[in-house]
mmCIF file of C-alpha atoms in Angstrom:
data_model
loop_
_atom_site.group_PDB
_atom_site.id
_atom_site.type_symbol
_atom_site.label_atom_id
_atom_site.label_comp_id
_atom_site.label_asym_id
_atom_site.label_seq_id
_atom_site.Cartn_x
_atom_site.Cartn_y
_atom_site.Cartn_z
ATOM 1 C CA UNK A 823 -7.564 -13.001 -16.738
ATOM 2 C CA UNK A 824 -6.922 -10.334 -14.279
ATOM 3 C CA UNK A 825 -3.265 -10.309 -12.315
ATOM 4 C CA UNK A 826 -0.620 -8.041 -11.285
ATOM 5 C CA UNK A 827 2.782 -7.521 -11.783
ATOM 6 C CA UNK A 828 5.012 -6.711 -9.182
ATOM 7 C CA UNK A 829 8.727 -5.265 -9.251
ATOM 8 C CA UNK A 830 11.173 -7.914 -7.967
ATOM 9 C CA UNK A 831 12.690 -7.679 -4.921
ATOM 10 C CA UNK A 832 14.856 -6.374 -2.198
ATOM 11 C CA UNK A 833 14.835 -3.201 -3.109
ATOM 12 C CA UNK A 834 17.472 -1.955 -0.517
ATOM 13 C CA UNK A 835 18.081 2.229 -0.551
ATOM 14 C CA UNK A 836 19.777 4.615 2.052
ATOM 15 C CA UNK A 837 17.566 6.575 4.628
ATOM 16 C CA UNK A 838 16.220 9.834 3.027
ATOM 17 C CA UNK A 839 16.505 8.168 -0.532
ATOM 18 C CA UNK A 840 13.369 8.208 -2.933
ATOM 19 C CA UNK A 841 11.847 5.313 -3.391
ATOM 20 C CA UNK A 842 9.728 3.931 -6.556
ATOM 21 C CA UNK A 843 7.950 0.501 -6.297
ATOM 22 C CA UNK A 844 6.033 -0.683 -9.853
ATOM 23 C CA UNK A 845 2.957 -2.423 -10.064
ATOM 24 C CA UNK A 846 1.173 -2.822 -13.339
ATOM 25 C CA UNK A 847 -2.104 -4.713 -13.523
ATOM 26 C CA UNK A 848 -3.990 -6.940 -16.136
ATOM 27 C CA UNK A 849 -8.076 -6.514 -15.605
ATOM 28 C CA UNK A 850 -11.256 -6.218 -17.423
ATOM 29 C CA UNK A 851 -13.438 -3.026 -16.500
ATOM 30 C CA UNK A 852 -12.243 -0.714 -13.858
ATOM 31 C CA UNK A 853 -11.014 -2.428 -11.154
ATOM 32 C CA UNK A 854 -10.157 -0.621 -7.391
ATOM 33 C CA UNK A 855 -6.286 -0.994 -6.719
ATOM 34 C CA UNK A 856 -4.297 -0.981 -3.656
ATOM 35 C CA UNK A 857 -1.098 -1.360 -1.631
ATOM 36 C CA UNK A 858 -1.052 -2.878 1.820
ATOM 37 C CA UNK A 859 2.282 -3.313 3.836
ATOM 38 C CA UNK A 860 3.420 -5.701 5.579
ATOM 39 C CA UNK A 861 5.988 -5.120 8.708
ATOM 40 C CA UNK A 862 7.976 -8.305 9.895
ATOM 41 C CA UNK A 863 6.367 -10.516 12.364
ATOM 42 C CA UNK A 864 2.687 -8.887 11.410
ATOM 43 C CA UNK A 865 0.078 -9.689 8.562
ATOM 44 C CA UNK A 866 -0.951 -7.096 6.032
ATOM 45 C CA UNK A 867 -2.271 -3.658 6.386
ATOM 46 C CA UNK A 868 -3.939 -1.570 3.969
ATOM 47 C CA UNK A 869 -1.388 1.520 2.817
ATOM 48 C CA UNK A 870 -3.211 3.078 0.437
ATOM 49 C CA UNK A 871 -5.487 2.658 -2.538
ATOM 50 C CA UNK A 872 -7.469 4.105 -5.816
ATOM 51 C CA UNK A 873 -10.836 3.201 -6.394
ATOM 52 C CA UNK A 874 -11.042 5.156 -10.474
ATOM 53 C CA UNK A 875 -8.578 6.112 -13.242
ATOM 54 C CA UNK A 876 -6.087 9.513 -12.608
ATOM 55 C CA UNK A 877 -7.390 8.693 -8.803
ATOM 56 C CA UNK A 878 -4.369 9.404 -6.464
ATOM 57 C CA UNK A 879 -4.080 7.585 -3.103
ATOM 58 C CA UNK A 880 -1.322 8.493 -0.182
ATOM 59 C CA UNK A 881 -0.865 7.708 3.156
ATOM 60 C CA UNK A 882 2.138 8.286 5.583
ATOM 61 C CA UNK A 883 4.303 10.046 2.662
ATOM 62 C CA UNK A 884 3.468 7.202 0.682
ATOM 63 C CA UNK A 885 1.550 7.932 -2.750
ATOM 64 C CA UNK A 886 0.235 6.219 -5.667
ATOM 65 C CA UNK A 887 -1.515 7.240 -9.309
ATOM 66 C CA UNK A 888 -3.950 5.332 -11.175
ATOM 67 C CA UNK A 889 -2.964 5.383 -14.595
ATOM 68 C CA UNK A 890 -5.271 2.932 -16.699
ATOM 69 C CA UNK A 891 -3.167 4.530 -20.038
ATOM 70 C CA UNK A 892 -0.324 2.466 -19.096
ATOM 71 C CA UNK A 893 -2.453 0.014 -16.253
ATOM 72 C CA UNK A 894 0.153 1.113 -13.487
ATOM 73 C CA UNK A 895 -0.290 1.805 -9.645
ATOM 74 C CA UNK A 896 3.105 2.818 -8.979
ATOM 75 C CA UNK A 897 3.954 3.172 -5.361
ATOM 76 C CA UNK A 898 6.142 6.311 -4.327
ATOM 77 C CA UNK A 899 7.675 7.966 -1.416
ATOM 78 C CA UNK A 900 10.123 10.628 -1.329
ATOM 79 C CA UNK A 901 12.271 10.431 1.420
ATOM 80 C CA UNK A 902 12.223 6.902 3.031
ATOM 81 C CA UNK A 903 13.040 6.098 6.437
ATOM 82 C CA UNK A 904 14.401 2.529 7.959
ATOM 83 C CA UNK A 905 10.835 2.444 9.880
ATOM 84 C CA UNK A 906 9.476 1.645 5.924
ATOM 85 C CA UNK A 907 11.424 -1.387 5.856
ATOM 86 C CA UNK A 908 8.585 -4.089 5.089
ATOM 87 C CA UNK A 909 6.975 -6.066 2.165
ATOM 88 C CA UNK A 910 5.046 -3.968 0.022
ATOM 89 C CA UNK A 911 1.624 -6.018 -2.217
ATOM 90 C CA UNK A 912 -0.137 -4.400 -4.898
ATOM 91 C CA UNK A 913 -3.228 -5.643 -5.698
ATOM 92 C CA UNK A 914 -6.587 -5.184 -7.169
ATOM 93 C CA UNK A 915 -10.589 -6.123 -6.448
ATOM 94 C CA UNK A 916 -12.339 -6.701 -9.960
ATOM 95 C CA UNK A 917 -15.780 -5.137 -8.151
ATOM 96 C CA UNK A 918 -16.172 -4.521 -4.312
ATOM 97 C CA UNK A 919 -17.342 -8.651 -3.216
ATOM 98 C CA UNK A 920 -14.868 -10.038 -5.463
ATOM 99 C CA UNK A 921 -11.489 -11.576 -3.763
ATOM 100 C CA UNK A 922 -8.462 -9.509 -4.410
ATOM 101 C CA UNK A 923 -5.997 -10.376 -6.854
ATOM 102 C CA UNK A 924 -2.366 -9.676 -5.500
ATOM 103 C CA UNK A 925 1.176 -9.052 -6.863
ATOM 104 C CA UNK A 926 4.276 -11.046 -5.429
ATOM 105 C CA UNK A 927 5.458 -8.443 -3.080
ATOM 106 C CA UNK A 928 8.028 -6.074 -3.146
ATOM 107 C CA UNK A 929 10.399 -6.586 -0.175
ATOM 108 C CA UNK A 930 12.167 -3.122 1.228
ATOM 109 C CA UNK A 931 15.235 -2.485 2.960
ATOM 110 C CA UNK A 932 16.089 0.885 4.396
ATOM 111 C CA UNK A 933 19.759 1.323 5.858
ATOM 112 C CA UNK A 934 20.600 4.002 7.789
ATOM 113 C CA UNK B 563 -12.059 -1.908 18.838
ATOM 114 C CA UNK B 564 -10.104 -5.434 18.574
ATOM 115 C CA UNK B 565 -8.365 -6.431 15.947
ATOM 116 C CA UNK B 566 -8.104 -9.870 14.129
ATOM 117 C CA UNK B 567 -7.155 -12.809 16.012
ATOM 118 C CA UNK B 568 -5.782 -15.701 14.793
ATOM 119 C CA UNK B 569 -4.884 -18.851 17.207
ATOM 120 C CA UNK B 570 -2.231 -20.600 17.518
ATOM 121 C CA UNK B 571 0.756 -18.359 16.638
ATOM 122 C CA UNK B 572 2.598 -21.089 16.173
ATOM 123 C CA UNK B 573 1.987 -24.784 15.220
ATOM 124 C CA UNK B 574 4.206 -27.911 14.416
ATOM 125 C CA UNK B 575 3.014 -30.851 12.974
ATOM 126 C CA UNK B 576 4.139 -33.944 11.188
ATOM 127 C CA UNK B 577 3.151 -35.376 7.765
ATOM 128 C CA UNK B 578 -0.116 -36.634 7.367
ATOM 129 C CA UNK B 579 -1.750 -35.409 11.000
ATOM 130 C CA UNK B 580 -4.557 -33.061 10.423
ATOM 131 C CA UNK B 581 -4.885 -29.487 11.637
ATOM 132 C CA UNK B 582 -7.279 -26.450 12.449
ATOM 133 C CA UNK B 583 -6.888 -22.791 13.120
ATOM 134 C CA UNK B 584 -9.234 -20.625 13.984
ATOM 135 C CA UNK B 585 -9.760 -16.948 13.431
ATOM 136 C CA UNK B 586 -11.639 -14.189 15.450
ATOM 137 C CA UNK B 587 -12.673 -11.406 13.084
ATOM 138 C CA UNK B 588 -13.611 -7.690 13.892
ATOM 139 C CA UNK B 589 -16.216 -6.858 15.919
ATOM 140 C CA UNK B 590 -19.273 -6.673 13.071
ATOM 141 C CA UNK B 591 -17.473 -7.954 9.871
ATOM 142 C CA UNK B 592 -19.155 -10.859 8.592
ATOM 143 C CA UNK B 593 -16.565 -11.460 5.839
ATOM 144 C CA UNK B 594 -13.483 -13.633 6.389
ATOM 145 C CA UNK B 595 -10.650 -14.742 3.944
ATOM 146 C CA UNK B 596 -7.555 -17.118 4.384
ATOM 147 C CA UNK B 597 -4.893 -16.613 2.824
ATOM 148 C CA UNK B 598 -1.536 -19.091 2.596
ATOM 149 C CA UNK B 599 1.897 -17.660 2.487
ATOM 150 C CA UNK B 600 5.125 -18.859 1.509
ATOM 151 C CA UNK B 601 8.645 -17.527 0.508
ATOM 152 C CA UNK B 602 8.453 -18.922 -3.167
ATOM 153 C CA UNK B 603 4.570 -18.665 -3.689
ATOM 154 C CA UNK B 604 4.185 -15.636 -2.115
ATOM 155 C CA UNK B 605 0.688 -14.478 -0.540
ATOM 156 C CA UNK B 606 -2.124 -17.131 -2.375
ATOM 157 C CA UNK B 607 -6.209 -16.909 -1.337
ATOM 158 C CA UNK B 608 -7.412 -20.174 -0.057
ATOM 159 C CA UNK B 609 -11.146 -18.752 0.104
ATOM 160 C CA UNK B 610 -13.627 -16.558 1.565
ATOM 161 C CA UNK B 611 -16.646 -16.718 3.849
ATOM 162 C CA UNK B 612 -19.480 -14.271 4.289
ATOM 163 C CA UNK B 613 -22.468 -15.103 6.689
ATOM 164 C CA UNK B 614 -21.307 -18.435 6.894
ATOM 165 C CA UNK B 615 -21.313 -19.186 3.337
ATOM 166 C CA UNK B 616 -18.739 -19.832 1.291
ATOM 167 C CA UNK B 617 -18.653 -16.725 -1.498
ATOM 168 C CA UNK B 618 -15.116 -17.242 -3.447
ATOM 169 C CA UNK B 619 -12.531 -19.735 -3.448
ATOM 170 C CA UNK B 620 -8.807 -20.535 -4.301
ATOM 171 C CA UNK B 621 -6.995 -22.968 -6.095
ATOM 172 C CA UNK B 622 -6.098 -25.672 -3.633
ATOM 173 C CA UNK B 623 -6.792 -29.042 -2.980
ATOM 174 C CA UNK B 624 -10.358 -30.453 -1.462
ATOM 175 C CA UNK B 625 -7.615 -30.933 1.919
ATOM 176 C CA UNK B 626 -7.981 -27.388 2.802
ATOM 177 C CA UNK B 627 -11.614 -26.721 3.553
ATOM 178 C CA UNK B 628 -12.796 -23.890 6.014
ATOM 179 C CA UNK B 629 -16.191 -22.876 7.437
ATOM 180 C CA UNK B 630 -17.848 -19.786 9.097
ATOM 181 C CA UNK B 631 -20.121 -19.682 12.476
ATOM 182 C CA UNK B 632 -22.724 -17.597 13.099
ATOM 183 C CA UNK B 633 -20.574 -15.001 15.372
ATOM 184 C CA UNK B 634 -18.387 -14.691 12.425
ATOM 185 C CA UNK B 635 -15.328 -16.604 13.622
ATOM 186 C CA UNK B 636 -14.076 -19.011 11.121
ATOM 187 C CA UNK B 637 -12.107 -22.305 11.136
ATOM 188 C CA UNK B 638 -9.592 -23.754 8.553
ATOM 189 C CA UNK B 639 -9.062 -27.076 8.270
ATOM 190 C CA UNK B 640 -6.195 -28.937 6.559
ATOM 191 C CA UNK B 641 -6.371 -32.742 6.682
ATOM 192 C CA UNK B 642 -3.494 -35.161 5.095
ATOM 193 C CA UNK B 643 -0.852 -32.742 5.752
ATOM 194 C CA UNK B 644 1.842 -32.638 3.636
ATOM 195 C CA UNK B 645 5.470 -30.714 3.886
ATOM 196 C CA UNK B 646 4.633 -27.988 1.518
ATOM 197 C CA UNK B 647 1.954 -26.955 3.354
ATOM 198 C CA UNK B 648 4.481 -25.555 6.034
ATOM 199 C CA UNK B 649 3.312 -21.611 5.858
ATOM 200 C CA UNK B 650 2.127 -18.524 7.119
ATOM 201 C CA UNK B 651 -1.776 -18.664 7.611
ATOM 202 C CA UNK B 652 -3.337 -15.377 7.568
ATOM 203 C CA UNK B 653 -6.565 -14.449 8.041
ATOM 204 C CA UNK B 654 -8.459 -11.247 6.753
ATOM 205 C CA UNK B 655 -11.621 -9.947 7.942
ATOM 206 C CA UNK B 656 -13.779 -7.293 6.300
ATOM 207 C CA UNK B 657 -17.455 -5.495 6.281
ATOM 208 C CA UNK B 658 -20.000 -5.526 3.590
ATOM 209 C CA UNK B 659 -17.136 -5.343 1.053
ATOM 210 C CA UNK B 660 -13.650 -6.496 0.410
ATOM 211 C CA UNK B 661 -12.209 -3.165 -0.646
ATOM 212 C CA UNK B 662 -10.506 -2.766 2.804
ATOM 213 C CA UNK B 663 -8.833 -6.342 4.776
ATOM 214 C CA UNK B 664 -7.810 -6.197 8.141
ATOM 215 C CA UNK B 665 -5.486 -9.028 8.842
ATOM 216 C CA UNK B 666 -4.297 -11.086 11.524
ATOM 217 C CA UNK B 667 -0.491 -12.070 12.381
ATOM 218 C CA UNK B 668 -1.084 -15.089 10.857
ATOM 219 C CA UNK B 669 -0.489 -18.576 12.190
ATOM 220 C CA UNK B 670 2.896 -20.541 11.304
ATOM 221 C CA UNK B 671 2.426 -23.701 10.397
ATOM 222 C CA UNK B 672 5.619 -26.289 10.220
ATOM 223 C CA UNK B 673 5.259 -29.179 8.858
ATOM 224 C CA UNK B 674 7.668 -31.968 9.869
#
């Protein structure tokens, strides 16, 4: 069946550090991937996403590839600051009507 | 444009009492999911609604049921409560697709 895989968390860096968050999926096809974000005391919002293979999305300094060769969608920034301090969710949508499937959540902590 | 509203923010409730929260999508999205959240089970879909039918659904019990009016908004209904149903309750809202969710804060449910 289709699922994702999530790094476990915290992941806790220092301001200005890079920052790496893995996500590696499990689908049939070629399903549309994503990362929302999720700040404390809010619900999710969508970060970025990839909607084919070798398809790069980014969004506030935030990027991530689509690599169906190794089924990845890892998340990347290169110089985090304590503002990114959140949950991060990978997920993916099987087709564009179909509920998406989501990872565990990666929680982040930035200290300055 | 106004985003998704969820009511309450906050709800306690004791065992076996039943309990509905309601959710105010976007203005002109006719799709809404619920999602449940918890520290150990992370973010889990409950089910969707689309033009006031019911188009996917979760793995929970026949409790949880949820329905759709014609404006959109949507209900969620949990009857029997039970202490493991203490969560976060978000709600999503989307257009003709699901590729892009627009959530709510979320309601917190205790269950006492």
């Amino acid at each position: 069946g289709n699922s994702v895989t999530q790094m476990e968390g915290p992941v806790t860096l220092s301001e200005e550090a890079f920052l790496t968050i893995n996500c590696t999926y499990t689908a049939t096809g070629y399903p549309s991937l994503f990362w929302y974000v999720q700040y404390p005391g809010e619900g999710l919002q969508l970060l970025l996403k990839a909607t084919k293979a070798d398809d790069k999305g980014s969004n506030k300094g935030f990027e991530a590839t689509y690599r169906k060769e190794t089924t990845s969608f890892h998340l990347e920034k290169g110089s985090v600051q304590v503002s990114d301090s959140a949950v991060y969710f990978c997920a993916l949508a099987r087709d564009s009507n179909y509920q998406l499937i989501w990872g565990a959540g990666t929680k982040l902590i930035i200290k300055p | 444009k106004a985003g998704v509203t969820q009511t309450p923010r906050y709800l306690i409730k004791t065992r076996g009492q039943q309990v509905t929260l309601s959710c105010s999508p976007i203005s002109g999205h006719r799709s809404v999911s619920w999602y449940q959240q918890t520290p150990g089970q992370g973010l889990q879909f409950l089910f969707e609604y689309f033009s006031e039918t019911q188009r996917n659904k979760g793995n929970f019990p026949g409790r949880f049921s949820g329905r759709q009016f014609s404006n959109s908004r949507s209900e969620m209904n949990v009857s029997t409560l039970e202490l493991g149903d203490s969560a976060l309750y978000l709600c999503a809202s989307s257009g003709q697709t699901n590729e892009k969710l627009f959530f709510g804060s979320g309601t917190q449910l205790s269950v006492l």
